[in-house]
């Protein structure tokens, strides 16, 4: 089993980063402290998924990313997950976890399977809050499946994830030469694909004057890249400005940017795990 399959270092890095950002930015501390509990659970679940897949004969490799969930592996962990959320989440989410824990395992399966089939593709109306339980629980599984799925040939400017067909969660600017290269990070399987800069990933607008950028003083390495044509925005973490950033985590801390975007009438194409 490789570390790419267990994801251990990845989850450790996310937890460390959440701790660091939480101590530096009190406005995001509540969210980030909760996220650390979620990431710790995800790390253990991912290791369990990788271990049980190793025991099966060749199993999932090469299969479709969204092929049916391995419920025999996943389901035994769901109750523990719900009680963790109940204990540590903000009240409304904790209550939702409690209500879910009272339902039958058939309802759990229905909710997990619905998320697994549609997430990132047709879920805009569902809202991040309603999705949180299935999304946080299945994220390690989606990331595990993505690590097993062969990368498709590189295509620039594809607006949905080439591995699973989901919409992007955010942008990531990675160091490349003197400036940076833009990647989009998938909202479902967390893989990245390259994308052209100065191009709206939602509607295809490419006139620079219609694509305003906003940066908040508190987090100079995170930017809102908005589009005045479709009124959607992409939040982008700029690793050329802060090489220690972990895009998935820094995005959760970027509350001032989200507020700015909403005040100015821009919507996010795909909300993050915590719905901001
Ligand atoms: Zn994907
Ligand atoms: Zn646009």
mmCIF file with all atom_site columns, C-alpha atoms in Angstrom, residues 7-9 39 48 83 87 93 98 113 125 128 140 168 177 195 206 210 216 219 249 252 254 259:
data_model
loop_
_atom_site.group_PDB
_atom_site.id
_atom_site.type_symbol
_atom_site.label_atom_id
_atom_site.label_alt_id
_atom_site.label_comp_id
_atom_site.label_asym_id
_atom_site.label_entity_id
_atom_site.label_seq_id
_atom_site.pdbx_PDB_ins_code
_atom_site.Cartn_x
_atom_site.Cartn_y
_atom_site.Cartn_z
_atom_site.occupancy
_atom_site.B_iso_or_equiv
_atom_site.pdbx_formal_charge
_atom_site.auth_seq_id
_atom_site.auth_comp_id
_atom_site.auth_asym_id
_atom_site.auth_atom_id
_atom_site.pdbx_PDB_model_num
ATOM 1  C CA . UNK A 1 7   ? -3.456  9.504  2.263   1.00 0.00 ? 7   UNK A CA 1
ATOM 2  C CA . UNK A 1 8   ? -1.843  9.704  5.714   1.00 0.00 ? 8   UNK A CA 1
ATOM 3  C CA . UNK A 1 9   ? 0.605   12.530 5.002   1.00 0.00 ? 9   UNK A CA 1
ATOM 4  C CA . UNK A 1 39  ? -9.999  15.524 9.015   1.00 0.00 ? 39  UNK A CA 1
ATOM 5  C CA . UNK A 1 48  ? -9.388  1.555  6.669   1.00 0.00 ? 48  UNK A CA 1
ATOM 6  C CA . UNK A 1 83  ? -21.557 10.938 16.892  1.00 0.00 ? 83  UNK A CA 1
ATOM 7  C CA . UNK A 1 87  ? -20.101 16.259 19.575  1.00 0.00 ? 87  UNK A CA 1
ATOM 8  C CA . UNK A 1 93  ? -25.108 20.626 12.088  1.00 0.00 ? 93  UNK A CA 1
ATOM 9  C CA . UNK A 1 98  ? -28.233 13.391 15.671  1.00 0.00 ? 98  UNK A CA 1
ATOM 10 C CA . UNK A 1 113 ? -25.726 6.779  -2.596  1.00 0.00 ? 113 UNK A CA 1
ATOM 11 C CA . UNK A 1 125 ? -29.937 23.411 -5.257  1.00 0.00 ? 125 UNK A CA 1
ATOM 12 C CA . UNK A 1 128 ? -23.836 22.643 1.363   1.00 0.00 ? 128 UNK A CA 1
ATOM 13 C CA . UNK A 1 140 ? -11.829 10.093 1.789   1.00 0.00 ? 140 UNK A CA 1
ATOM 14 C CA . UNK A 1 168 ? -14.414 22.767 -9.511  1.00 0.00 ? 168 UNK A CA 1
ATOM 15 C CA . UNK A 1 177 ? 8.703   29.577 -13.748 1.00 0.00 ? 177 UNK A CA 1
ATOM 16 C CA . UNK A 1 195 ? -6.774  25.595 -16.509 1.00 0.00 ? 195 UNK A CA 1
ATOM 17 C CA . UNK A 1 206 ? -12.225 35.995 -21.187 1.00 0.00 ? 206 UNK A CA 1
ATOM 18 C CA . UNK A 1 210 ? -15.075 41.678 -16.814 1.00 0.00 ? 210 UNK A CA 1
ATOM 19 C CA . UNK A 1 216 ? -8.411  40.598 1.617   1.00 0.00 ? 216 UNK A CA 1
ATOM 20 C CA . UNK A 1 219 ? -5.192  36.516 3.812   1.00 0.00 ? 219 UNK A CA 1
ATOM 21 C CA . UNK A 1 249 ? -7.857  24.162 4.286   1.00 0.00 ? 249 UNK A CA 1
ATOM 22 C CA . UNK A 1 252 ? -12.091 27.220 4.760   1.00 0.00 ? 252 UNK A CA 1
ATOM 23 C CA . UNK A 1 254 ? -11.158 32.652 3.822   1.00 0.00 ? 254 UNK A CA 1
ATOM 24 C CA . UNK A 1 259 ? -18.452 37.877 2.743   1.00 0.00 ? 259 UNK A CA 1
#
